[in-house]
Structure formats: structure tokens, C-alpha cells
Amino acid sequence: MVLAAKQTLSAKIGFSNPLSRQNPSTSLLQRSSLSVSFPSTAIPIKRAVLAVSKPLHLSPMRAKSPARCEAYEADKSEPQPMDDDAAETKSEAAKKLKIGIYFATWWALNVVFNIYNKKVLNAYPYPWLTSTLSLAAGSLMMLISWAVGIVETPKTDFDFWKTLFPVAVAHTIGHVAATVSMSKVAVSFTHIIKSGEPAFSVLVSRFLLGETFPSSVYLSLIPIIGGCALSALTELNFNMIGFMGAMISNLAFVFRNIFSKKGMKGKSVSGMNYYACLSMLSLLILTPFAIAVEGPQMWIDGWQKALSDVGPQFVWWVAAQSVFYHLYNQVSYMSLDQISPLTFSVGNTMKRISVIVSSIIIFRTPVQPVNALGAAIAILGTFLYSQAKL
């Protein structure tokens, strides 16, 4: 028969039917295609023989529930579920990491600045000139950066500088007051007093800006104020000018942060360029007052004495404290782009932990146990304040 002939020919040339390989039962049925018997219900003894002249073909069975596989083009792909939530979570984590890097860099640069600043003030006790040199160095650095294209030149107008002016006044007062304080007392004591900045921030925000806070925020101010008071009363080298300088600096910097946040809203100027403009305007404000308070003759005489006492490395100290002052403030303003003034004050206070510890170690500042307890209480209050603000 035809099927038998095909099977014989396939066997000779080495060709096998794919269907027979896939389904052995089909092969058996094909081999018996010449005579397929079916049992008869009428006559059980006899067999009915069906002669088939053509080969039998079995069609494959379809699944009852076929799986559909469809391809989509890139621009027609269906959105995956929870993509928005995952993207939002990733964006929030990236923002927190960015702020964390800003804070860590800000704190490290501030530690270096305070060390060199205290060294300069010990050998050259002219805080007004030292403050002026810090602003001048930062202004020069940014002018060069704009000129060579490292940083994009900001687009400003008269309204911008008008809004910036009160910020510059507050920044100038706070900068000079802090420098005067560190010229009279230990760096650790200045920063312990300045850790009370959140208290000033809350009071100013409440009574001048009309902001309200939960009771936990107000309660957290008690250990901050108490710890600062305890440290001040037990300070071995207490000086009223140094104490008042730190307090004035607290108040001035709170106003600076609030005015800065308001001034940066709706402006296309970045935090880096904003602080650069602030430094230049503050330099213009401070220079005539520095000349009036101290004067060039005092600066020259003091400079010669510092060089004779310290040596040429004194010049490096002055340059380092000026450069690092601008860098740490620049990074802090980049952080202020992302956070609120109160959070900025908390970060500024937590930064003082590293400054206090490092200054005590480097300058071997004698600290009484009660004084250290006051500092710890103030820092604990700052932590409670930051938790109450969450």
C-alpha cells in the first residue's frame, strides 16, 4: 500500500516522519493503516475489516486554554504596576542621600575652618579683619569661577539685590559676632552657646512669622537652654564679650536663614551663586566698619608680630581659614536649597558636636565634668528637638 511504500522508502534513505517521532501512538496507528479493525456490537465473533487506500493523518489536539503571547512596541508597552510608588521611593531615598552628603561635607569643612580660625585668632587677635579676609577670599574664588566658566554666572536684577540686602546685613553681623566670640573664649564654649540656635529659631518663627509648633517642640527647648546655661556658668575661661558674641551670632544667623529661604523662593539663582552674591554684598558692608573699628595700622603691627612669633606658616593659616570658611558656607547654602530653616538650624547644631570634640582634642581645652554635662544636655535637647520636628 501507499503508506507501506512510503515507510520502506523513508527507511532506505534515512528519513523519518517527524510526526512519528513526536507521538509513538500515531506511528503504531500508521503501521496498521492497511487494516484497521473495529469491534462490532452486532456480531462479537466476526471482525469488520476496513480497507484504507490512503494514509491516515492525525491532527494535533488543541489545548482547551491556549496561552497568548503578545509583543508590544517600546512606545506601546503597558505600564507596570507600582512603578510610580517605586519611583517615588527611589527619588525620596536619593534626596535623603544627597542631603546627607551635603551635611557631612558641611560639617567636615566647618571643623577644618574652626581649627585654622582659632589658630589665626590666637596669633592675630583682630576678628574684624579676619572676618573681612574670609569674605574677600570667597568673593575672589567665585569671581574667578564665573570668569573661567566653572560656575554659570547668575542672572540677577535690582530686585534680587534688594531682597538680598537684609540677608547680607544679618550674615555680616552673625559672622563678625562669632569671630569676636572665638577670639575671646575657647572654640568649644562658643559652639556650646551657639547650639542654642534652635531656641532662637523657634522664638523668631513663632512671634515674628506667626508659625505654630507642637508642645513637644517647646518642651525640647528646655534642655537646650538649660544645657547652654550650665556650660556658661561652669566655663573656666568665661568672658562676657565671648558669650554675648555667640548669642548675637545665634540671633543674626536665624534671621539670615529665614531671609535666605524667602529670598531663594522663585529665584533662578542656585544656592552656590546665592551665597557668592551674599559674600560680595557682605564684604561691601563689612569693610568700612572693619577699618573704623581696628584700622590698617593695627593690622600691620599685628601682622608683623604674628609672623615673628609663628613664622611663614601663619600666612597659610590665614589663607586656609579664609578658603574653608567660604567652602563650608557654600555647601550649607546648597543644603538650604533642599530643607527648611528649622531643619537647617538643627543640622547646624548637630555639626557643633564634631567641632566641640575636635577643638577640645586639638587645643587641649580643659573641661570640667559639669561643663561637659551641660554640653551633653544641650546636645540631647537638640536631638529631642529634631525628633519633635519630624
XYZ file of C-alpha atoms in Angstrom:
390
model
C 0.000 0.000 0.000
C 0.924 3.643 -0.268
C 1.805 4.061 3.397
C 3.886 0.892 3.434
C 5.761 2.042 0.377
C 6.462 5.433 1.954
C 7.735 3.813 5.130
C 10.014 1.497 3.166
C 11.401 4.387 1.111
C 11.943 6.515 4.218
C 13.807 3.729 5.943
C 16.131 3.291 2.966
C 17.091 6.942 2.640
C 17.239 7.511 6.436
C 14.242 9.846 6.644
C 11.752 9.529 9.434
C 8.414 11.140 9.775
C 8.527 13.907 12.400
C 5.045 13.108 13.457
C 6.025 9.561 14.239
C 8.884 10.741 16.454
C 6.666 13.060 18.389
C 3.783 10.656 19.009
C 4.543 6.929 19.253
C 0.865 6.057 19.252
C 0.480 7.723 15.891
C 3.264 5.529 14.486
C 1.543 2.380 15.610
C -1.669 3.535 14.063
C 0.086 4.342 10.794
C 1.666 0.866 10.650
C -1.800 -0.677 10.927
C -3.415 1.634 8.426
C -3.813 -1.211 5.900
C -6.280 -2.999 8.023
C -7.949 -1.331 10.931
C -10.473 -3.478 12.743
C -13.285 -2.211 14.870
C -15.238 -4.473 17.184
C -18.797 -4.999 16.097
C -21.554 -4.738 18.585
C -23.863 -6.898 16.465
C -21.572 -9.885 15.787
C -18.949 -10.191 18.513
C -17.154 -13.176 16.889
C -16.564 -11.648 13.464
C -14.365 -8.692 12.759
C -15.263 -5.940 10.369
C -12.357 -5.095 8.172
C -11.978 -1.570 6.851
C -9.708 -1.209 3.897
C -7.994 2.128 3.655
C -6.399 3.140 0.425
C -4.960 6.408 1.720
C -2.758 7.009 4.750
C -4.347 8.212 7.915
C -3.404 11.626 9.237
C -3.968 12.655 12.830
C -4.353 16.342 13.533
C -2.765 17.661 16.754
C -5.135 18.339 19.600
C -5.561 21.934 20.728
C -5.331 22.898 24.336
C -8.537 23.988 25.916
C -6.981 27.198 27.267
C -4.256 28.305 24.896
C -1.672 30.792 26.274
C -1.495 34.106 24.426
C 1.909 35.636 23.880
C 1.777 39.159 22.548
C 4.642 41.537 21.859
C 4.405 45.274 22.304
C 6.472 48.011 20.833
C 8.508 50.185 23.173
C 6.145 53.133 22.887
C 3.079 50.908 23.325
C 4.228 48.929 26.348
C 1.780 48.729 29.183
C 2.841 50.457 32.454
C 3.984 48.115 35.162
C 2.021 48.251 38.418
C 3.596 50.127 41.354
C 6.083 51.894 39.066
C 5.001 55.271 40.430
C 5.415 54.156 44.048
C 8.818 52.624 43.345
C 9.987 55.747 41.512
C 8.766 57.983 44.325
C 10.522 55.863 46.940
C 13.734 55.859 44.926
C 13.553 59.621 44.441
C 12.983 60.198 48.151
C 15.933 57.969 49.051
C 18.169 59.791 46.569
C 17.141 63.139 48.032
C 17.924 61.999 51.581
C 21.302 60.674 50.442
C 22.092 63.961 48.718
C 21.201 65.964 51.820
C 23.255 63.580 53.952
C 26.305 64.108 51.746
C 25.806 67.858 51.926
C 25.593 67.738 55.712
C 28.682 65.519 56.110
C 30.747 67.747 53.810
C 29.453 70.859 55.521
C 30.411 69.553 58.975
C 33.891 68.394 57.883
C 34.713 71.723 56.238
C 33.440 73.587 59.301
C 35.723 71.617 61.608
C 38.761 72.495 59.485
C 37.733 76.151 59.360
C 37.305 76.433 63.132
C 40.707 74.901 63.794
C 42.557 77.301 61.474
C 40.402 80.240 62.510
C 41.294 79.741 66.181
C 44.977 79.396 65.330
C 44.863 82.687 63.447
C 42.980 84.484 66.228
C 45.411 83.229 68.878
C 48.335 84.722 66.975
C 46.490 87.641 65.375
C 43.609 88.883 67.593
C 41.881 91.073 65.027
C 38.477 89.449 64.372
C 37.152 92.261 62.172
C 39.969 91.913 59.664
C 39.858 88.127 59.871
C 36.144 88.217 59.063
C 36.777 90.584 56.150
C 39.504 88.358 54.691
C 37.144 85.362 54.819
C 34.518 87.187 52.768
C 37.140 88.576 50.380
C 38.578 85.115 49.680
C 35.164 83.673 48.895
C 34.247 86.586 46.642
C 37.506 86.234 44.723
C 37.033 82.477 44.304
C 33.551 82.918 42.847
C 34.570 85.761 40.529
C 37.295 83.541 39.073
C 34.833 80.628 38.773
C 32.412 82.833 36.831
C 35.149 84.252 34.622
C 36.554 80.877 33.521
C 33.132 79.253 33.210
C 33.443 76.713 36.032
C 30.210 78.046 37.507
C 27.451 79.629 35.478
C 27.166 83.358 36.086
C 23.885 84.137 37.856
C 21.327 86.376 36.219
C 20.371 88.999 38.771
C 18.468 92.270 38.774
C 17.866 95.136 41.154
C 15.054 93.326 42.954
C 17.369 90.414 43.659
C 19.987 92.605 45.325
C 17.270 94.484 47.188
C 15.951 91.217 48.609
C 19.497 90.078 49.388
C 20.442 93.178 51.361
C 18.778 92.250 54.715
C 20.240 88.769 54.404
C 23.693 90.278 53.921
C 23.269 92.525 56.954
C 22.284 89.568 59.144
C 25.099 87.447 57.710
C 27.677 90.157 58.371
C 26.563 90.636 61.974
C 26.494 86.911 62.672
C 29.876 86.315 61.050
C 31.673 89.093 62.929
C 29.970 88.273 66.251
C 31.018 84.609 66.042
C 34.597 85.568 65.173
C 34.750 88.039 68.064
C 33.455 85.324 70.386
C 36.108 82.811 69.317
C 38.831 85.417 69.761
C 37.857 85.763 73.442
C 36.895 82.230 74.537
C 37.555 78.626 73.589
C 36.072 77.275 70.364
C 34.182 74.614 72.302
C 32.495 77.192 74.533
C 31.453 79.349 71.571
C 29.836 76.384 69.876
C 28.149 75.182 73.049
C 26.435 78.569 73.314
C 25.668 78.555 69.608
C 23.968 75.175 70.000
C 21.037 77.161 71.382
C 20.233 78.379 67.874
C 17.054 76.246 67.567
C 15.594 78.129 70.540
C 16.137 81.426 68.757
C 14.759 79.931 65.554
C 11.542 78.776 67.229
C 11.021 82.060 69.055
C 11.590 84.162 65.946
C 9.407 81.900 63.795
C 6.639 81.955 66.401
C 6.471 85.636 67.311
C 7.620 87.296 64.083
C 6.447 84.852 61.392
C 3.340 83.572 63.198
C 4.284 79.899 62.865
C 2.945 77.430 65.405
C 4.659 74.324 66.741
C 3.528 71.314 68.771
C 4.120 71.338 72.511
C 6.907 68.748 72.145
C 8.973 71.298 70.242
C 8.671 73.859 73.015
C 9.500 71.239 75.664
C 12.647 70.241 73.770
C 13.938 73.791 74.135
C 14.195 73.379 77.923
C 17.264 71.080 77.876
C 18.836 73.168 75.103
C 18.596 76.386 77.094
C 19.413 74.662 80.399
C 22.470 72.902 78.992
C 23.838 76.110 77.489
C 23.301 77.950 80.774
C 25.047 75.220 82.772
C 28.038 75.269 80.433
C 28.282 79.043 80.631
C 28.198 79.067 84.436
C 30.905 76.410 84.737
C 33.206 77.653 81.953
C 36.748 78.067 83.297
C 37.700 80.839 80.876
C 34.381 82.641 80.767
C 34.357 86.007 79.025
C 31.276 88.196 78.696
C 32.286 89.535 75.273
C 32.757 85.992 74.009
C 29.415 84.898 75.478
C 27.485 87.853 74.050
C 29.173 87.424 70.679
C 27.911 83.842 70.458
C 24.395 84.879 71.487
C 24.259 87.713 68.940
C 25.570 85.352 66.279
C 22.735 82.908 67.055
C 20.072 85.538 66.589
C 21.645 87.011 63.456
C 22.070 83.653 61.739
C 18.456 82.701 62.440
C 17.335 85.841 60.609
C 19.822 85.118 57.855
C 18.448 81.627 57.330
C 14.832 82.798 57.310
C 15.519 85.679 54.936
C 17.630 83.434 52.719
C 14.874 80.839 52.393
C 12.373 83.527 51.483
C 14.758 85.232 49.097
C 15.586 81.990 47.285
C 11.937 81.169 46.578
C 11.039 81.872 42.984
C 14.630 82.755 42.102
C 16.643 81.064 39.414
C 19.881 81.573 41.382
C 21.336 78.389 42.821
C 22.462 78.066 46.417
C 26.107 78.293 45.396
C 25.667 81.518 43.451
C 23.309 82.882 46.074
C 25.964 82.609 48.759
C 28.566 84.075 46.385
C 26.423 87.157 45.897
C 25.797 87.241 49.640
C 29.542 87.197 50.355
C 30.211 90.059 47.949
C 27.469 92.220 49.382
C 28.533 91.412 52.956
C 32.107 92.321 52.056
C 30.967 95.743 50.919
C 29.036 96.212 54.167
C 31.775 94.956 56.488
C 34.896 96.605 55.030
C 34.238 100.208 56.186
C 33.261 99.026 59.685
C 36.400 96.880 59.964
C 38.570 99.837 59.010
C 36.789 102.060 61.541
C 36.965 99.578 64.439
C 40.521 98.249 64.028
C 42.310 100.207 61.332
C 45.218 99.482 58.968
C 47.932 100.467 61.443
C 46.807 97.883 63.994
C 46.628 95.260 61.251
C 50.177 95.942 60.066
C 51.681 95.865 63.549
C 49.807 92.710 64.472
C 50.783 91.007 61.202
C 54.479 91.603 61.787
C 54.238 90.287 65.325
C 52.364 87.153 64.180
C 54.990 86.430 61.528
C 57.780 86.770 64.050
C 56.014 84.553 66.603
C 54.607 81.857 64.328
C 56.694 82.069 61.186
C 55.730 81.830 57.493
C 53.114 79.172 58.206
C 50.944 81.939 59.652
C 50.209 83.043 56.079
C 48.970 79.526 55.311
C 46.726 79.631 58.377
C 45.106 82.859 57.205
C 44.609 81.536 53.666
C 43.199 78.215 54.902
C 40.703 79.741 57.313
C 39.503 82.146 54.613
C 39.059 79.481 51.937
C 37.439 76.892 54.213
C 35.062 79.482 55.599
C 33.689 80.112 52.128
C 33.552 76.409 51.237
C 31.614 75.287 54.301
C 29.126 78.134 53.968
C 28.731 77.439 50.276
C 27.859 73.805 50.958
C 25.481 74.845 53.732
C 23.574 77.064 51.304
C 23.404 74.212 48.823
C 21.739 72.260 51.655
C 19.386 75.147 52.370
C 18.045 74.708 48.826
C 16.548 71.392 49.932
C 15.437 71.899 53.543
C 13.575 74.291 55.828
C 15.243 76.935 58.014
C 14.423 74.970 61.164
C 15.963 71.786 59.790
C 18.959 73.851 58.765
C 19.298 75.085 62.342
C 19.139 71.506 63.632
C 21.839 70.400 61.189
C 23.912 73.404 62.167
C 23.606 72.462 65.834
C 24.449 68.790 65.306
C 27.511 69.923 63.389
C 28.775 71.524 66.578
C 29.258 68.125 68.189
C 32.150 67.367 65.867
C 33.503 70.900 66.237
C 33.384 70.805 70.043
C 35.033 67.393 70.297
C 37.741 68.118 67.736
C 38.614 71.520 69.216
C 38.901 70.090 72.730
C 41.262 67.393 71.459
C 43.401 69.628 69.233
C 43.684 72.642 71.552
C 43.646 70.514 74.738
C 40.943 72.654 76.255
C 40.385 71.893 79.969
C 36.796 70.826 80.543
C 35.145 70.309 83.906
C 32.695 67.408 84.316
C 29.827 69.801 84.999
C 30.716 71.782 81.890
C 30.721 68.615 79.801
C 27.374 67.646 81.324
C 25.892 70.980 80.260
C 27.131 70.454 76.712
C 25.666 66.926 76.666
C 22.296 68.193 77.907
C 22.223 70.898 75.243
C 23.061 68.395 72.511
C 20.430 65.981 73.843
C 17.902 68.781 73.710
C 18.833 69.408 70.123
C 18.236 65.738 69.326
C 14.843 65.841 71.029
C 14.040 68.990 69.094
C 14.872 67.332 65.786
C 12.687 64.329 66.704
C 9.809 66.605 67.696
C 10.017 68.290 64.309
C 9.549 65.017 62.399
